[in-house]
mmCIF file of C-alpha atoms in Angstrom:
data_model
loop_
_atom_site.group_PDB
_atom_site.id
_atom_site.type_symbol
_atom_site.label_atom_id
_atom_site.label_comp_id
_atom_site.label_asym_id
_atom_site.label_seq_id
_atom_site.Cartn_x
_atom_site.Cartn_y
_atom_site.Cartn_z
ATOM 1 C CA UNK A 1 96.028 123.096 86.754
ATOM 2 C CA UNK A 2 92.629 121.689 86.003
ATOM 3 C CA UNK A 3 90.869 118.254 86.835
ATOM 4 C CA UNK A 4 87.872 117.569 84.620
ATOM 5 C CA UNK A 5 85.700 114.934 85.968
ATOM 6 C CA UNK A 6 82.015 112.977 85.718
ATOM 7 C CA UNK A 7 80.507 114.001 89.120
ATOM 8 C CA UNK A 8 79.434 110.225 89.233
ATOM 9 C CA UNK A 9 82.801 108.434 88.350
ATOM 10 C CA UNK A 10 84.509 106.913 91.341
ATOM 11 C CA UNK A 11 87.590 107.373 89.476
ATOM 12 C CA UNK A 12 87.184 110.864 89.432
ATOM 13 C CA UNK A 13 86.149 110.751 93.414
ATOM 14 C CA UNK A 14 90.018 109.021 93.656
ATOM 15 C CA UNK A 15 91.679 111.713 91.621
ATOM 16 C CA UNK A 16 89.995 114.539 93.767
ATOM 17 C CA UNK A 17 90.821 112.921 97.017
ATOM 18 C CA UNK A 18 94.995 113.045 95.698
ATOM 19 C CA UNK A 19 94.410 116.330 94.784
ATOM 20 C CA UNK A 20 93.003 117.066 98.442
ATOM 21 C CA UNK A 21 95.225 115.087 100.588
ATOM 22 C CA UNK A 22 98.464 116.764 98.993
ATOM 23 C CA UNK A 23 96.906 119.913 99.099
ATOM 24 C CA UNK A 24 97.342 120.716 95.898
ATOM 25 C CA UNK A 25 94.965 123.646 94.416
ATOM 26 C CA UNK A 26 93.588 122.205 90.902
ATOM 27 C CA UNK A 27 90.585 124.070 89.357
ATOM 28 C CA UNK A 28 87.510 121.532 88.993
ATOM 29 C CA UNK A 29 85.626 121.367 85.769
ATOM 30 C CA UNK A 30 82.645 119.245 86.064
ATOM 31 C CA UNK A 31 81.426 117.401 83.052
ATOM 32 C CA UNK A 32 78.053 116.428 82.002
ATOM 33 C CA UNK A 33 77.984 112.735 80.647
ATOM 34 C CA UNK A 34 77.014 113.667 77.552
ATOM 35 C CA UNK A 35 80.141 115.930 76.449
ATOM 36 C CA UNK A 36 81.966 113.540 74.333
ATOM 37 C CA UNK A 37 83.522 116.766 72.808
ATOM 38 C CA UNK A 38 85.474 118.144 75.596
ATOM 39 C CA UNK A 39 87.484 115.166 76.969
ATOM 40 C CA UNK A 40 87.767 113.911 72.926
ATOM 41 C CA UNK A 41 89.562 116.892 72.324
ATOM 42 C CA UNK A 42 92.030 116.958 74.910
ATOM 43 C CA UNK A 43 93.008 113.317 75.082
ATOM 44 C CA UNK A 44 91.492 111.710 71.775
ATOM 45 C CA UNK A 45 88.519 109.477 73.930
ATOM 46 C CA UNK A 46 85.467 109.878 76.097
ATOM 47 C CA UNK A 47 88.017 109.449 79.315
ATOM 48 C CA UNK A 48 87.646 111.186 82.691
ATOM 49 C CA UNK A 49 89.285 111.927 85.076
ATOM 50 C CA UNK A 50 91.920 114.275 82.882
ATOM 51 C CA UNK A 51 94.367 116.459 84.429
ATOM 52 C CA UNK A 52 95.688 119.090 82.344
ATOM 53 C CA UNK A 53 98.684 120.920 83.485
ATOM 54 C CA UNK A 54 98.875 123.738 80.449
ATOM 55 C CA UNK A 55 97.062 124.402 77.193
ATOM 56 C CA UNK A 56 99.283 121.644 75.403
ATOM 57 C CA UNK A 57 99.264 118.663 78.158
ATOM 58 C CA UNK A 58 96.721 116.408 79.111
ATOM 59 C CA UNK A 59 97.052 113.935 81.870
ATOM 60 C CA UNK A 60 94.175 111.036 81.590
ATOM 61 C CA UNK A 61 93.987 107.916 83.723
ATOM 62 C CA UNK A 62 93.420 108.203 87.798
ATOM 63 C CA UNK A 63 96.149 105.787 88.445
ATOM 64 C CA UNK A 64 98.644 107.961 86.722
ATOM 65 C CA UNK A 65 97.468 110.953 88.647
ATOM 66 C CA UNK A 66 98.057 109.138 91.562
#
């Protein structure tokens, strides 16, 4: 599983802190605030936090990773 997040979004901070407290191992793939590519690709929008749980599915939204 991987979690790409803004290292400044407090959403992001919330997503990682799930991810910790369930001890759950997710890979971390910081994002510089100027990729619009990467999270436009995998979701359709400039969104982070995204969880994506295999090459086909894509998880945005902090609230629904929680």
């Amino acid at each position: 599983m991987k979690l790409y997040i803004y290292d400044h979004c407090p959403f992001c901070v919330k997503a990682r802190m799930i991810f910790g407290l369930k001890n759950i191992p997710v890979e971390l793939n910081v994002l510089q605030n100027d990729d619009e590519a990467t999270p436009t690709r995998m979701i359709g929008q400039k969104m982070v936090p995204s969880h994506q749980k295999d090459e086909r599915r894509n998880q945005p939204q902090s609230k629904d990773l929680v």
